[in-house]
Amino acid sequence: MNDPLPNDTQPTEHNYREVTVSAILFALVIGVVMNAAITYAGLKIGFTIGGSAIAAVLGFGVLRGILRRGTILETNIAQTAASAVNTSNSGIIFTVPVLFLLGIPLVATGSDFWLITLAAVGGALLGCAFIIPLRKQMIEIDRLRFPTGMGVAAILKSPGAGPKKALVLVAGIIIAAFFYWPVASESLGFWNYGSLGWVASNKDPILTADSFNLGLLLHLPPQVELIFGIAPFALGAGFITGRAGLLVLAGGILAYFVLTPMAFAMGWMPETITAAQAPGYGFSSFNRPLGIGLLLGGAMMGVVVSLPAIKAALMSVASAGKTKGGAEELSLKPVIFAAVGAVVLLFLAADFVGNKPLNAAGACPVTGEQVVDAVPTASYQGYQIAFSSDDAASTWAAWTTDQQDEYLKSMKAKPGWLAGFNPHVRALVIALVGGLWIWLAGIIIAQCTGMTDWSPISGMALLTIVLIMLLAGTGAIVGSVLIGAALCVAITLAADMMQDLRTGHLVGAQPRRQQIVELCVVGIGPLIAMLTVLLIAQANIKSTGVPFGEGTPTSAPQAQALQAVINGVQGGEMPYAMYGFGALLGGLLGLGAFSGLGVLVGLSMYLPFGAIATYGIGCVVAIVIAKIKGRTWAEEWGVPFAAGLIVGESMLAMIVNMIVLATG
Amino acid sequence: MKLIAQLIITACLILGAVAGTTAYLPLLSLDDSAFVGRDGQPLVLRADAGAELQINADGSANPLAKAGDVLTPELLAMLRAGGVERVRVKEFSFSRWSHKWYFLLACVGLFAGAFMVKRVQKSLALAAIEAGAKAGSVVVSPEAALETIINIVDKLNSQLSLMKPAEACHAIVESLDPVQKEHALVIVEARSLLITKLGMGRFAQFMDRFSAGERQLNRAWSAAADGEVYLHEAIRCLKKSAEHLAEARAKLG
């Protein structure tokens, strides 16, 4: 006779391990280490890597290998928490270093540093809280794929799926590491692909450290960019996305094969721009603004089209919240509580920083002397202005409007849309608008990562800073960066949470537990990233005299790009109309068969072609394999291999980051 | 019809994007008065304009006017004389935008294309539903896939009590593999057909219940794959899944 099965109605000897102390401790350690290492690397090279896949692989090694008791779901919780601690770094490094670049220093003893950290923690909470109710709509109803989330699930399931699939996963990791090593190790000064010296007849390199220029090999005109990035991650993500990812190529082809060559041929670029410079000029002048606009319009149309699904999802979440004891979804009450709390944090930070004098620690507009604390101030056009003495304040009051305007102009401080409001009301409006923008931008980022795995965080950072500067005034740099950092942290975490919840769905995790764990640990990340930024800035000042930028080991490329945007806003150079026209086109595209079309086309106009071309190859390979071997075979064997490619690149990049961090 | 609609959408997207690139590029053939901003001041160049005939040693040429230069009548005259056709300015105005009608045409075309695609999509989905009904039961229909999943779960629920724990775990993993890789995919890919049949609201309710059941199956798979010590969890999830899938069947009608 067979052994009796355990009766599921009786108390069990072994509760299924999901949220455990060992998983959380492991996640915190790994998350903090990844956060610091990736923050440093991001400041050096300009982009960051996600931590989910790395944490999943390490989680298996530690929880199952060393501790010998981890389950699939326990490892899933570990990767969820670790990536939540890690992910906020991109929001910080894309925004905060710009203050240093603009000559506004941050110190650990200063209030600005801690207020920005506080706002970023608030943003982290807000991003997670806002996206929680949309899990059902995006993952269960709209079925966005979230390729990295699928890849991580394939990693988590690989031991249970049999040794052959685990071997396929390992093969993917090894192959990715082999091909990506020369790219990753470039920052260590080792041999890279560019060292091969493969050049075209005009001496331009066909193979660079991280890309292959097919256009050069085929003798295409220089203004037509046909470049493939050497990125196993993009290949893997493209494979998992499959046919739908091909739409991403559409925007790339439009931008790099139609608009740029056409603008060059029609003389719509300055005559001093050479054919080789045309793709770069086209990107900054029209492809990026139109692409961001398309993204925005497409996402908004996506929200409108999905309203019935969002309504059904919210009703389902609300009814689940009424289920006593057995609710699997975090109900709306704690989510609303977290959102309100985070908006309050944003308000406090914005109120304090936003109402600091325009010339705090700077020169008095009347005497030119340095202003110090506890000085007389006056309010003008929404700005507080500090004076070196009461006499100086009286003199200012006697100035004509033209003189006062001239001073604001010299400070590049145009009045914001809310200039006429009471300062506290202005801070409240900014906090509320910021909260709403987090919701919308979070949806946009989550949709993009859900459909393609690409996250247009820098584009959203740009729009965020522009929005806040328009509201608060172009002189409110610290306030804008503060809100910008909070919003960027929020939207990156929104996307990360969706990836993790997608993984959770595929391995059968309880969403509620994942959501609670993420909300509990998410505030740690901004603190680690901020401290790392501060530490690096101080070390750079000591060794080179400047905190970031040229001449330092950390050039902070994204912050430099943001600095250009801030200067652009102050100088009235933002192409607002192009954003608007792009949004209109994106919205109309979303009216058709597929509401996400505008998002996909816009995203690929905005990304470098090298990245999306490699991604496109992954999509084509998936289609061909599905055709030859069948869809099931492609899913069963192709996805673990593709997951291996994603993990291989991430792991290797992480190891190199650690070496760079250790050796300086 | 669908191909025509897609061609219209593609063409109009290209037209709209091309028109959009000229938003800040007024023609120099416009009158000088067109180059005055909203504040009454002359416009400012956003990018360099024109090029001197003399070429530098490195092969580059100096611009006739630099980014940031104010477009005074004198500078405009010089640029026109230098053969420059357009300049990139900082301020946008509909009156200066030479391609505004092309952009409007593109918008109308995109709207019409979207309308056509929606219509075609609906008629195709209705035809598929009708064909499925005539053929009796189509193997790949979402209804059939859901029934298959429910049968697999029911079979597991009834047979597991007769197996040894190790066998039961193996059976769960083996039986749920095709559910995850084939049958659930059929339902996911029938999205537009189901939306046409049920409407967005009811489709969302159906997917909500189906996904809840599917997630319980995934959890059962994970628990079974983690070993017989967690078999009780797998069995609990299978039972819960059966309830959710039955609710999904009711929503499907």
GROMACS .gro file of C-alpha atoms in nm, chain A residues 380 395-407:
model
   14
  380TYR     CA    1   0.997   8.831  -0.545
  395THR     CA    2   1.772   9.919  -0.100
  396TRP     CA    3   1.631   9.617  -0.286
  397ALA     CA    4   1.279   9.723  -0.196
  398ALA     CA    5   1.351  10.060  -0.349
  399TRP     CA    6   1.480   9.911  -0.674
  400THR     CA    7   1.264   9.934  -0.985
  401THR     CA    8   1.097   9.622  -1.122
  402ASP     CA    9   1.339   9.630  -1.416
  403GLN     CA   10   1.637   9.622  -1.180
  404GLN     CA   11   1.489   9.336  -0.983
  405ASP     CA   12   1.406   9.147  -1.304
  406GLU     CA   13   1.759   9.204  -1.425
  407TYR     CA   14   1.890   9.042  -1.107
   0.00000   0.00000   0.00000
